[in-house]
């Protein structure tokens, strides 16, 4: 790889990370700690697999895997940490789609878990994926060093918790009932929590597994934050631009509900400018990365996040 | 404390553990990792506090705190681990009470979280408590040794996960739709997962914090399993015996729904015999505990679990 990564090379690496994650998830969900056959609930395990296998770009696993690779770390341990962050992502989608929350019938072009199964199953599938993510992350197979694993666990709990993803989801729900348009500052804070925190975690987790030193950790944290923010504003733009078929969910839905989006707060052009500025900031942060050549793939990820069509 | 613990002494220790847990939970939920005031969702944090403070016997924290004390370990670290297991217990109650699951309006004599707030809030409150439990357990303030903390985290994830509490809940749901009465073997397995796993974790966590050696760990594991099983069969008996006012939930409800209970499987007398046999087994396991005198309080806990009236 030279001074840049072609789009085709990037797509191949994204696919490789998705495949590694899928294989690991599949294996982990076969090996899920269930007791003997008499008590094994097969329909439920099928619902857990339905909710986590066979879909999505696996962007979070990709970021974790490629960041760890900057430090020469790869293999099953990294794939386990990657599968765990994807479990957290999938659980959040299953719960967000529930009737009491976003009430979505489709996800990635398929019926959502509560539509394909039922609400009780969807609630418990989310709980199971969230809980299993911590089991997998804390297992010695993820990293032999307990200090590394416990750092991953706490960073994951914080990214997923009240100060991160759940907090963002709560703000998002409260925002819907507001009668006034939302200020950009509020939407930025909300998005940093709702989607930014877990994307940032993915990059940080790669750095933790890679035993990154302070300056590398700081540069990668900056990259993760900018990338996470770029991702969400790109999502807001896509919601306005994309047609329903391409996105696999009903486009324009956000605008119907006074959703807190940056397109609403900044206008379409303002949002595009912000997206491009954030992608550039993510790329610039990597000039301080330990291995500039290897970091090219993460730079391409920032470009991909900004220009993606779904 | 001599060769036995009086009922009054036991009640005082149970209350002391509940108070320590309440104080710690209260502090942790004030310090919950939330960003600045603009993005703080006060109603949600109030719902989290409503769902976890001010109620319950705090039996799991008591078991954790008193087991750790067998090894001379006490203080804030133990109280943090105790608060975390109670968060897991409270999250499971909030989700179990949801309309799609048990559809309960009352819990401990108060409206359930989804009745006091709304369903979306209840789903997210459960998710937040579950996630925060792992944050709190993994924090250095719980124990300075990362190897101890990671062992707690994984044991907690397993007790709460598919092979434990969630798995038991899934079996319980599936059991309701069965047309035939449930066999005792199935109900015993279900209960070992649904309530036994987290009670066992509480004892094991005390042993982990206490750096218990192999024989002490094994004796306490045996105690925890017997106690957990006794607890649940006592619950089944209570459901039949207790009147609605004393229990704070509608008594006799289990029988209405072909719930998998040991009273249904063994009859009331068979269930009482099993309860008393399990309590005796729990007490006998403690004869192998490292500090027999200190273990008297745990023996009294086994008696309490068997004879409690609510």
Coordinates of C-alpha atoms in Angstrom, one line a residue:
Chain A
X1 CA 0.0 0.0 0.0
X2 CA 1.5 3.3 -1.0
X3 CA 0.6 6.9 0.0
X4 CA -3.1 6.1 -0.5
X5 CA -5.5 3.2 -0.6
X6 CA -7.7 2.7 -3.6
X7 CA -11.4 2.4 -3.2
X8 CA -11.3 -1.2 -4.3
X9 CA -8.6 -2.0 -1.7
X10 CA -10.7 -0.3 1.0
X11 CA -13.8 -2.3 0.0
X12 CA -11.8 -5.5 0.2
X13 CA -10.5 -4.8 3.7
X14 CA -14.0 -3.7 4.8
X15 CA -15.3 -7.0 3.5
X16 CA -12.5 -9.0 5.1
X17 CA -13.3 -7.4 8.5
X18 CA -17.0 -8.1 8.0
X19 CA -16.3 -11.7 7.2
X20 CA -14.0 -12.2 10.2
X21 CA -16.7 -10.6 12.4
X22 CA -19.4 -12.8 10.9
X23 CA -17.4 -16.0 11.4
X24 CA -16.6 -15.0 15.0
X25 CA -20.2 -14.0 15.8
X26 CA -21.4 -17.3 14.3
X27 CA -19.0 -19.3 16.3
X28 CA -19.7 -17.4 19.6
X29 CA -23.4 -17.8 19.1
X30 CA -23.0 -21.5 18.6
X31 CA -20.9 -21.7 21.7
X32 CA -23.2 -19.5 23.7
X33 CA -23.2 -20.7 27.3
X34 CA -26.4 -22.7 27.4
X35 CA -27.0 -25.8 29.5
X36 CA -28.0 -29.2 28.2
X37 CA -30.5 -29.8 25.4
X38 CA -33.6 -30.1 27.6
X39 CA -33.3 -26.5 28.6
X40 CA -32.0 -25.1 25.3
X41 CA -34.4 -22.6 23.7
X42 CA -33.8 -23.0 20.0
X43 CA -36.2 -20.4 18.8
X44 CA -34.7 -17.8 21.0
X45 CA -31.1 -18.6 19.9
X46 CA -32.3 -18.4 16.3
X47 CA -33.7 -14.9 17.1
X48 CA -30.4 -13.8 18.6
X49 CA -28.6 -15.0 15.4
X50 CA -31.3 -13.3 13.2
X51 CA -30.6 -10.1 15.0
X52 CA -26.8 -10.2 14.7
X53 CA -25.7 -12.3 11.7
X54 CA -25.8 -11.6 8.0
X55 CA -26.2 -7.9 7.8
X56 CA -24.6 -4.5 8.0
X57 CA -21.3 -3.0 7.0
X58 CA -19.7 -4.0 10.3
X59 CA -18.0 -0.6 10.4
X60 CA -17.3 -0.8 14.2
X61 CA -15.5 -4.1 13.9
X62 CA -13.6 -2.8 10.9
X63 CA -12.4 0.2 12.8
X64 CA -11.4 -2.0 15.8
X65 CA -9.6 -4.5 13.6
X66 CA -7.7 -2.0 11.5
X67 CA -6.7 0.1 14.4
X68 CA -5.3 -2.9 16.2
X69 CA -3.5 -3.8 13.0
X70 CA -1.6 -0.5 13.1
X71 CA 0.2 -2.0 16.1
X72 CA 0.7 -5.4 14.5
X73 CA -2.1 -7.0 16.5
X74 CA -4.5 -9.3 14.6
X75 CA -6.2 -12.7 15.0
X76 CA -9.0 -14.2 17.0
X77 CA -8.6 -12.1 20.1
X78 CA -9.2 -8.9 18.0
X79 CA -12.1 -10.6 16.2
X80 CA -13.7 -11.4 19.5
X81 CA -13.5 -7.8 20.7
X82 CA -14.8 -6.8 17.2
X83 CA -17.7 -9.2 17.5
X84 CA -18.5 -7.9 21.0
X85 CA -18.8 -4.3 19.9
X86 CA -21.0 -5.4 17.0
X87 CA -23.2 -7.3 19.5
X88 CA -23.7 -4.0 21.4
X89 CA -24.5 -2.2 18.1
X90 CA -27.0 -4.9 17.2
X91 CA -28.7 -4.9 20.6
X92 CA -29.2 -1.1 20.3
X93 CA -30.8 -1.6 16.9
X94 CA -33.2 -4.3 18.2
X95 CA -34.3 -2.2 21.2
X96 CA -34.5 1.1 19.2
X97 CA -36.7 -0.6 16.6
X98 CA -39.3 -1.6 19.3
X99 CA -42.8 -0.3 19.0
X100 CA -42.4 1.8 22.2
X101 CA -39.2 3.5 20.7
X102 CA -38.8 4.0 16.9
X103 CA -41.5 1.5 16.0
X104 CA -39.7 0.4 12.8
X105 CA -40.8 -2.6 10.8
X106 CA -37.8 -2.9 8.6
X107 CA -34.0 -3.0 9.2
X108 CA -31.5 -3.7 6.5
X109 CA -34.4 -4.6 4.3
X110 CA -35.6 -7.4 6.6
X111 CA -38.4 -7.4 9.2
X112 CA -37.1 -6.1 12.5
X113 CA -36.7 -8.6 15.3
X114 CA -40.0 -7.8 17.0
X115 CA -41.8 -8.2 13.7
X116 CA -40.0 -11.4 12.7
X117 CA -40.5 -12.9 16.2
X118 CA -42.4 -10.9 18.9
X119 CA -41.8 -8.0 21.3
X120 CA -40.9 -10.1 24.3
X121 CA -38.3 -12.0 22.2
X122 CA -36.9 -8.7 20.9
X123 CA -36.5 -7.2 24.4
X124 CA -34.7 -10.4 25.6
X125 CA -32.6 -10.7 22.5
X126 CA -31.3 -7.2 23.1
X127 CA -30.6 -7.9 26.7
X128 CA -28.8 -11.2 25.8
X129 CA -26.6 -9.5 23.1
X130 CA -25.7 -6.7 25.5
X131 CA -24.8 -9.1 28.3
X132 CA -22.9 -11.5 26.1
X133 CA -20.7 -8.7 24.7
X134 CA -19.3 -8.3 28.2
X135 CA -18.8 -12.0 28.6
X136 CA -16.9 -12.2 25.3
X137 CA -14.8 -9.1 26.0
X138 CA -13.8 -10.3 29.5
X139 CA -12.8 -13.7 28.4
X140 CA -9.0 -14.6 28.4
X141 CA -9.3 -15.6 24.8
X142 CA -9.8 -11.9 23.9
X143 CA -6.4 -10.9 25.4
X144 CA -4.2 -12.7 27.8
X145 CA -3.6 -9.6 30.0
X146 CA -6.5 -9.0 32.5
X147 CA -5.5 -5.3 32.7
X148 CA -6.1 -4.9 28.9
X149 CA -9.5 -6.8 29.1
X150 CA -10.7 -4.8 32.1
X151 CA -9.8 -1.5 30.3
X152 CA -11.8 -2.7 27.2
X153 CA -14.8 -3.7 29.4
X154 CA -15.0 -0.3 31.2
X155 CA -14.5 1.6 28.0
X156 CA -17.3 -0.4 26.3
X157 CA -19.6 0.0 29.3
X158 CA -19.1 3.8 29.2
X159 CA -19.5 4.0 25.4
X160 CA -22.7 2.0 25.6
X161 CA -24.1 3.6 28.8
X162 CA -25.8 6.7 30.1
X163 CA -23.0 9.0 29.1
X164 CA -22.8 7.4 25.7
X165 CA -25.2 5.4 23.5
X166 CA -28.1 5.1 25.9
X167 CA -27.8 8.7 27.0
X168 CA -28.0 9.7 23.4
X169 CA -31.0 7.6 22.8
X170 CA -32.7 9.2 25.8
X171 CA -32.0 12.7 24.5
X172 CA -33.2 11.7 21.0
X173 CA -36.5 10.5 22.5
X174 CA -37.0 13.6 24.5
X175 CA -36.1 15.8 21.5
X176 CA -39.0 14.3 19.5
X177 CA -41.5 15.8 21.9
X178 CA -40.0 19.3 21.7
X179 CA -42.0 21.8 19.8
X180 CA -39.1 24.1 18.7
X181 CA -36.4 23.1 16.2
X182 CA -33.2 21.9 17.9
X183 CA -30.1 23.9 18.2
X184 CA -27.0 22.6 16.4
X185 CA -25.0 22.4 19.7
X186 CA -27.6 20.1 21.2
X187 CA -27.8 17.9 18.1
X188 CA -24.0 17.6 18.0
X189 CA -23.9 16.6 21.7
X190 CA -26.7 14.1 21.2
X191 CA -25.0 12.5 18.2
X192 CA -21.6 12.3 19.9
X193 CA -23.3 10.2 22.5
X194 CA -25.8 8.2 20.5
X195 CA -23.5 7.0 17.7
X196 CA -20.1 8.7 18.2
X197 CA -19.3 7.0 21.5
X198 CA -19.4 3.4 20.2
X199 CA -17.5 4.3 17.0
X200 CA -14.9 6.0 19.1
X201 CA -14.8 3.0 21.4
X202 CA -14.0 0.8 18.4
X203 CA -11.0 2.9 17.5
X204 CA -9.9 3.1 21.2
X205 CA -10.3 -0.6 21.7
X206 CA -7.9 -1.2 18.8
X207 CA -5.4 1.1 20.5
X208 CA -5.9 -0.6 23.9
X209 CA -5.3 -4.1 22.3
X210 CA -2.3 -2.6 20.5
X211 CA -0.8 -1.3 23.8
X212 CA -0.7 2.2 22.1
X213 CA 1.4 4.8 24.0
X214 CA -0.1 8.2 25.1
X215 CA 0.4 10.2 21.9
X216 CA -0.9 7.4 19.7
X217 CA -3.9 7.0 21.9
X218 CA -4.6 10.7 21.8
X219 CA -4.3 10.9 18.0
X220 CA -6.6 7.9 17.5
X221 CA -9.1 9.3 20.0
X222 CA -9.2 12.5 17.9
X223 CA -9.7 10.4 14.8
X224 CA -12.5 8.3 16.4
X225 CA -14.4 11.4 17.6
X226 CA -14.2 13.2 14.2
X227 CA -15.1 10.0 12.3
X228 CA -18.0 9.3 14.6
X229 CA -19.4 12.8 14.2
X230 CA -18.9 12.7 10.4
X231 CA -20.7 9.4 10.3
X232 CA -23.8 10.7 12.0
X233 CA -24.1 14.0 10.0
X234 CA -23.6 11.9 6.8
X235 CA -26.5 9.7 8.1
X236 CA -28.7 12.8 8.5
X237 CA -27.8 13.9 5.0
X238 CA -28.6 10.4 3.6
X239 CA -32.0 10.4 5.3
X240 CA -32.9 13.5 3.2
X241 CA -31.3 12.4 0.0
X242 CA -31.7 8.7 -0.2
X243 CA -34.8 7.0 -1.6
X244 CA -36.6 4.4 0.4
X245 CA -35.4 1.4 -1.6
X246 CA -31.7 2.2 -1.3
X247 CA -31.8 2.8 2.4
X248 CA -34.0 -0.1 3.4
X249 CA -36.0 2.1 5.7
X250 CA -38.6 4.8 5.1
X251 CA -36.6 7.9 4.0
X252 CA -37.7 11.3 5.2
X253 CA -39.1 9.8 8.4
X254 CA -36.7 11.9 10.6
X255 CA -38.2 15.1 9.3
X256 CA -41.8 13.9 10.1
X257 CA -41.1 13.7 13.8
X258 CA -39.0 16.7 14.7
X259 CA -36.0 14.4 15.0
X260 CA -32.9 16.1 16.2
X261 CA -30.8 16.1 12.9
X262 CA -28.0 18.4 11.7
X263 CA -29.8 18.9 8.4
X264 CA -32.6 20.5 10.3
X265 CA -30.2 22.5 12.5
X266 CA -27.7 23.6 9.8
X267 CA -29.5 23.1 6.5
X268 CA -28.4 20.6 3.9
X269 CA -25.4 22.7 2.7
X270 CA -24.3 23.5 6.2
X271 CA -24.5 19.8 7.1
X272 CA -22.5 18.8 4.0
X273 CA -19.8 21.3 4.9
X274 CA -19.6 20.0 8.5
X275 CA -19.4 16.4 7.2
X276 CA -16.5 17.2 4.9
X277 CA -14.7 19.3 7.6
X278 CA -15.0 16.4 10.1
X279 CA -13.8 13.8 7.6
X280 CA -10.8 16.0 6.9
X281 CA -10.1 16.4 10.6
X282 CA -10.2 12.7 11.1
X283 CA -7.7 12.2 8.3
X284 CA -5.4 15.0 9.7
X285 CA -5.4 13.4 13.1
X286 CA -3.8 10.3 11.6
X287 CA -0.7 12.2 10.6
X288 CA 0.3 11.7 14.2
X289 CA -0.4 8.0 14.1
X290 CA 2.6 5.7 14.8
X291 CA 2.6 4.0 11.4
X292 CA 1.5 6.5 8.8
X293 CA 1.5 4.0 5.9
X294 CA -0.7 1.5 7.7
X295 CA -3.0 4.4 8.8
X296 CA -3.9 5.0 5.1
X297 CA -6.7 2.4 5.4
X298 CA -8.2 4.4 8.3
X299 CA -8.0 7.6 6.3
X300 CA -9.9 5.9 3.5
X301 CA -12.5 4.9 6.1
X302 CA -13.1 8.5 6.9
X303 CA -13.6 9.3 3.2
X304 CA -15.9 6.3 2.9
X305 CA -18.0 7.4 5.9
X306 CA -18.5 10.8 4.4
X307 CA -19.4 9.7 0.8
X308 CA -21.3 6.4 1.5
X309 CA -24.7 6.0 -0.1
X310 CA -26.3 3.8 2.5
Chain B
X1 CA -21.3 -14.2 67.6
X2 CA -21.5 -17.7 69.0
X3 CA -22.7 -21.0 67.5
X4 CA -25.7 -19.3 66.1
X5 CA -27.1 -16.0 65.1
X6 CA -30.4 -14.7 66.5
X7 CA -33.1 -13.7 64.2
X8 CA -32.7 -10.1 65.5
X9 CA -29.0 -10.1 64.7
X10 CA -29.7 -11.5 61.3
X11 CA -32.3 -8.8 60.6
X12 CA -29.8 -6.1 61.7
X13 CA -27.1 -7.4 59.4
X14 CA -29.6 -7.7 56.5
X15 CA -30.6 -4.1 57.1
X16 CA -27.0 -2.9 57.4
X17 CA -26.2 -4.5 54.0
X18 CA -29.3 -3.0 52.5
X19 CA -28.4 0.5 53.8
X20 CA -24.8 0.2 52.5
X21 CA -26.1 -0.8 49.1
X22 CA -28.7 2.0 49.1
X23 CA -26.1 4.6 50.0
X24 CA -23.7 3.3 47.3
X25 CA -26.4 3.1 44.6
X26 CA -27.5 6.6 45.5
X27 CA -24.0 7.9 45.1
X28 CA -23.3 6.0 41.9
X29 CA -26.5 7.3 40.3
X30 CA -25.6 10.8 41.3
X31 CA -22.2 10.3 39.8
X32 CA -23.5 8.5 36.7
X33 CA -21.3 9.4 33.8
X34 CA -23.4 12.1 32.2
X35 CA -22.1 15.1 30.2
X36 CA -22.8 18.7 31.0
X37 CA -26.2 20.1 32.1
X38 CA -27.4 20.9 28.7
X39 CA -27.5 17.3 27.7
X40 CA -28.6 15.9 31.1
X41 CA -31.9 14.1 30.9
X42 CA -33.2 14.6 34.5
X43 CA -36.5 12.7 34.0
X44 CA -34.7 9.7 32.8
X45 CA -32.2 9.7 35.6
X46 CA -35.1 10.0 38.0
X47 CA -36.6 6.9 36.4
X48 CA -33.3 5.0 36.8
X49 CA -33.3 6.0 40.5
X50 CA -37.0 5.1 40.9
X51 CA -36.2 1.6 39.5
X52 CA -33.3 0.9 41.8
X53 CA -33.5 2.9 45.0
X54 CA -35.8 2.5 48.0
X55 CA -37.0 -1.1 47.8
X56 CA -36.4 -4.7 48.2
X57 CA -34.6 -6.9 50.8
X58 CA -31.3 -6.5 48.9
X59 CA -30.6 -10.2 49.4
X60 CA -28.0 -10.4 46.6
X61 CA -25.9 -7.5 48.1
X62 CA -26.3 -9.0 51.5
X63 CA -24.9 -12.4 50.3
X64 CA -22.0 -10.7 48.5
X65 CA -21.1 -8.4 51.5
X66 CA -21.4 -11.2 54.1
X67 CA -19.4 -13.7 52.0
X68 CA -16.6 -11.1 51.4
X69 CA -16.6 -10.5 55.2
X70 CA -15.8 -14.2 55.8
X71 CA -12.4 -13.3 54.4
X72 CA -12.1 -10.0 56.2
X73 CA -12.9 -7.9 53.2
X74 CA -15.3 -5.0 53.6
X75 CA -15.8 -1.4 52.6
X76 CA -16.6 0.7 49.6
X77 CA -15.2 -1.8 47.0
X78 CA -17.4 -4.5 48.3
X79 CA -20.4 -2.1 48.4
X80 CA -19.7 -1.2 44.7
X81 CA -19.8 -4.9 43.7
X82 CA -23.0 -5.3 45.7
X83 CA -24.6 -2.3 44.1
X84 CA -23.7 -3.6 40.7
X85 CA -25.4 -7.0 41.3
X86 CA -28.5 -5.2 42.6
X87 CA -28.5 -3.0 39.4
X88 CA -28.6 -6.3 37.4
X89 CA -31.4 -7.6 39.6
X90 CA -33.4 -4.3 39.2
X91 CA -32.9 -4.2 35.4
X92 CA -34.3 -7.7 35.2
X93 CA -37.4 -6.7 37.2
X94 CA -38.0 -3.6 35.0
X95 CA -37.8 -5.6 31.8
X96 CA -39.7 -8.6 33.2
X97 CA -42.6 -6.3 34.2
X98 CA -43.0 -4.8 30.7
X99 CA -46.4 -5.4 28.9
X100 CA -44.7 -7.7 26.4
X101 CA -43.4 -9.9 29.2
X102 CA -45.1 -10.3 32.5
X103 CA -47.3 -7.2 32.1
X104 CA -47.2 -6.3 35.8
X105 CA -48.5 -3.0 37.1
X106 CA -47.2 -3.3 40.6
X107 CA -43.7 -4.1 42.0
X108 CA -43.0 -3.9 45.7
X109 CA -46.3 -2.1 46.2
X110 CA -45.5 0.7 43.8
X111 CA -46.3 1.2 40.1
X112 CA -43.8 -0.6 37.9
X113 CA -41.4 1.6 35.9
X114 CA -43.4 1.5 32.7
X115 CA -46.5 2.5 34.6
X116 CA -44.9 5.2 36.6
X117 CA -43.1 6.5 33.4
X118 CA -43.6 4.9 30.0
X119 CA -42.6 1.8 28.1
X120 CA -39.7 3.4 26.2
X121 CA -38.3 4.8 29.4
X122 CA -38.6 1.4 31.1
X123 CA -36.8 -0.4 28.3
X124 CA -33.9 2.2 28.4
X125 CA -33.8 2.2 32.2
X126 CA -33.2 -1.5 32.1
X127 CA -30.5 -1.2 29.5
X128 CA -28.9 1.6 31.4
X129 CA -28.8 -0.3 34.7
X130 CA -27.5 -3.5 33.0
X131 CA -24.7 -1.5 31.3
X132 CA -23.8 0.6 34.3
X133 CA -23.4 -2.6 36.4
X134 CA -20.4 -3.5 34.2
X135 CA -19.0 0.0 34.4
X136 CA -19.1 -0.1 38.2
X137 CA -17.7 -3.6 38.5
X138 CA -14.8 -2.9 36.2
X139 CA -13.8 0.3 37.9
X140 CA -10.5 0.2 39.9
X141 CA -12.4 1.5 42.9
X142 CA -14.1 -1.9 43.2
X143 CA -10.8 -3.7 43.6
X144 CA -7.3 -2.6 42.8
X145 CA -6.4 -5.9 41.1
X146 CA -7.5 -6.1 37.4
X147 CA -7.5 -9.9 37.6
X148 CA -10.1 -9.8 40.4
X149 CA -12.3 -7.3 38.5
X150 CA -12.2 -9.2 35.2
X151 CA -13.2 -12.4 37.0
X152 CA -16.1 -10.5 38.6
X153 CA -17.2 -9.1 35.3
X154 CA -17.2 -12.4 33.4
X155 CA -18.9 -14.2 36.3
X156 CA -21.6 -11.5 36.4
X157 CA -22.1 -11.6 32.6
X158 CA -22.5 -15.4 32.7
X159 CA -24.9 -15.3 35.6
X160 CA -27.0 -12.6 33.9
X161 CA -26.7 -14.0 30.4
X162 CA -28.2 -16.7 28.1
X163 CA -26.9 -19.5 30.3
X164 CA -28.2 -17.8 33.4
X165 CA -30.9 -15.2 34.1
X166 CA -31.9 -14.3 30.6
X167 CA -31.9 -18.0 29.5
X168 CA -34.2 -18.8 32.5
X169 CA -36.5 -15.9 31.5
X170 CA -36.7 -17.3 28.0
X171 CA -37.5 -20.8 29.2
X172 CA -40.2 -19.3 31.5
X173 CA -41.8 -17.5 28.6
X174 CA -41.8 -20.6 26.5
X175 CA -43.1 -22.7 29.4
X176 CA -46.3 -20.5 29.6
X177 CA -47.4 -21.5 26.1
X178 CA -47.1 -25.2 26.9
X179 CA -50.3 -27.1 27.2
X180 CA -49.0 -29.9 29.5
X181 CA -47.9 -29.4 33.1
X182 CA -44.1 -29.0 33.5
X183 CA -41.9 -31.8 34.8
X184 CA -40.0 -31.0 38.0
X185 CA -36.6 -31.5 36.3
X186 CA -37.4 -28.8 33.8
X187 CA -38.6 -26.4 36.4
X188 CA -35.6 -27.0 38.6
X189 CA -33.3 -26.2 35.6
X190 CA -35.3 -23.1 34.7
X191 CA -35.1 -21.8 38.3
X192 CA -31.4 -22.5 38.6
X193 CA -31.0 -20.2 35.6
X194 CA -33.6 -17.5 36.2
X195 CA -32.9 -16.7 39.9
X196 CA -30.3 -19.2 41.0
X197 CA -27.5 -17.9 38.8
X198 CA -27.5 -14.3 40.1
X199 CA -27.8 -15.5 43.8
X200 CA -24.9 -17.9 43.2
X201 CA -22.9 -15.1 41.6
X202 CA -23.4 -12.9 44.7
X203 CA -21.8 -15.6 46.9
X204 CA -19.1 -16.3 44.4
X205 CA -18.3 -12.6 44.0
X206 CA -17.8 -12.3 47.7
X207 CA -15.4 -15.3 47.5
X208 CA -13.6 -13.7 44.5
X209 CA -13.2 -10.4 46.3
X210 CA -12.0 -12.4 49.3
X211 CA -9.3 -14.3 47.3
X212 CA -10.8 -17.5 48.6
X213 CA -8.8 -20.7 47.9
X214 CA -10.2 -23.7 45.9
X215 CA -11.9 -25.6 48.8
X216 CA -13.5 -22.4 50.2
X217 CA -14.7 -21.5 46.7
X218 CA -16.2 -24.9 46.2
X219 CA -18.0 -24.9 49.5
X220 CA -19.4 -21.5 48.9
X221 CA -20.5 -22.4 45.4
X222 CA -22.4 -25.3 46.8
X223 CA -24.0 -23.0 49.4
X224 CA -24.9 -20.5 46.7
X225 CA -26.5 -23.1 44.5
X226 CA -28.6 -24.6 47.3
X227 CA -29.6 -21.3 48.6
X228 CA -30.6 -20.0 45.2
X229 CA -32.8 -23.1 44.6
X230 CA -34.3 -22.8 48.1
X231 CA -35.1 -19.2 47.4
X232 CA -37.1 -19.9 44.3
X233 CA -39.1 -22.9 45.6
X234 CA -39.9 -20.8 48.6
X235 CA -41.1 -18.1 46.2
X236 CA -43.4 -20.6 44.5
X237 CA -44.8 -21.7 47.8
X238 CA -45.3 -18.0 48.8
X239 CA -47.2 -17.4 45.6
X240 CA -49.8 -20.0 46.6
X241 CA -49.9 -19.2 50.3
X242 CA -49.6 -15.4 50.5
X243 CA -52.4 -13.0 50.2
X244 CA -52.1 -10.2 47.7
X245 CA -51.5 -7.4 50.3
X246 CA -48.6 -9.1 51.9
X247 CA -46.8 -9.9 48.6
X248 CA -47.4 -6.6 46.8
X249 CA -48.3 -8.4 43.6
X250 CA -51.4 -10.4 42.6
X251 CA -51.1 -13.8 44.4
X252 CA -52.1 -17.0 42.6
X253 CA -51.2 -15.4 39.2
X254 CA -48.6 -18.1 38.5
X255 CA -51.2 -20.8 38.5
X256 CA -53.4 -18.9 36.1
X257 CA -50.8 -19.1 33.3
X258 CA -49.4 -22.6 33.5
X259 CA -46.3 -21.0 34.9
X260 CA -43.5 -23.4 35.5
X261 CA -43.5 -23.7 39.3
X262 CA -42.4 -26.4 41.7
X263 CA -45.7 -26.3 43.6
X264 CA -47.4 -27.3 40.3
X265 CA -44.7 -30.0 39.6
X266 CA -44.3 -31.4 43.1
X267 CA -47.4 -30.4 45.0
X268 CA -47.4 -28.0 48.0
X269 CA -46.0 -30.6 50.4
X270 CA -43.4 -31.8 48.0
X271 CA -42.3 -28.3 47.4
X272 CA -42.0 -27.6 51.1
X273 CA -39.9 -30.7 51.7
X274 CA -37.6 -29.7 48.8
X275 CA -37.3 -26.2 50.2
X276 CA -36.3 -27.4 53.7
X277 CA -33.9 -30.0 52.3
X278 CA -32.2 -27.3 50.2
X279 CA -31.9 -24.9 53.1
X280 CA -30.3 -27.7 55.1
X281 CA -27.9 -28.5 52.3
X282 CA -26.9 -24.8 52.1
X283 CA -26.2 -24.8 55.8
X284 CA -24.3 -28.1 55.7
X285 CA -22.0 -26.8 52.8
X286 CA -20.8 -24.0 55.2
X287 CA -19.3 -26.5 57.6
X288 CA -16.4 -26.5 55.1
X289 CA -16.2 -22.7 55.1
X290 CA -12.8 -21.2 56.2
X291 CA -14.3 -19.3 59.2
X292 CA -17.1 -21.4 60.7
X293 CA -18.0 -18.8 63.2
X294 CA -18.4 -16.0 60.7
X295 CA -20.3 -18.3 58.4
X296 CA -23.2 -18.4 61.0
X297 CA -24.7 -15.4 59.4
X298 CA -24.8 -17.1 56.0
X299 CA -26.5 -20.1 57.7
X300 CA -29.1 -17.9 59.1
X301 CA -29.6 -16.4 55.6
X302 CA -30.5 -19.9 54.4
X303 CA -33.0 -20.3 57.2
X304 CA -34.4 -16.8 56.4
X305 CA -34.8 -17.6 52.7
X306 CA -36.8 -20.7 53.5
X307 CA -39.1 -19.2 56.1
X308 CA -39.6 -15.6 54.8
X309 CA -43.1 -14.4 54.3
X310 CA -42.5 -12.0 51.4

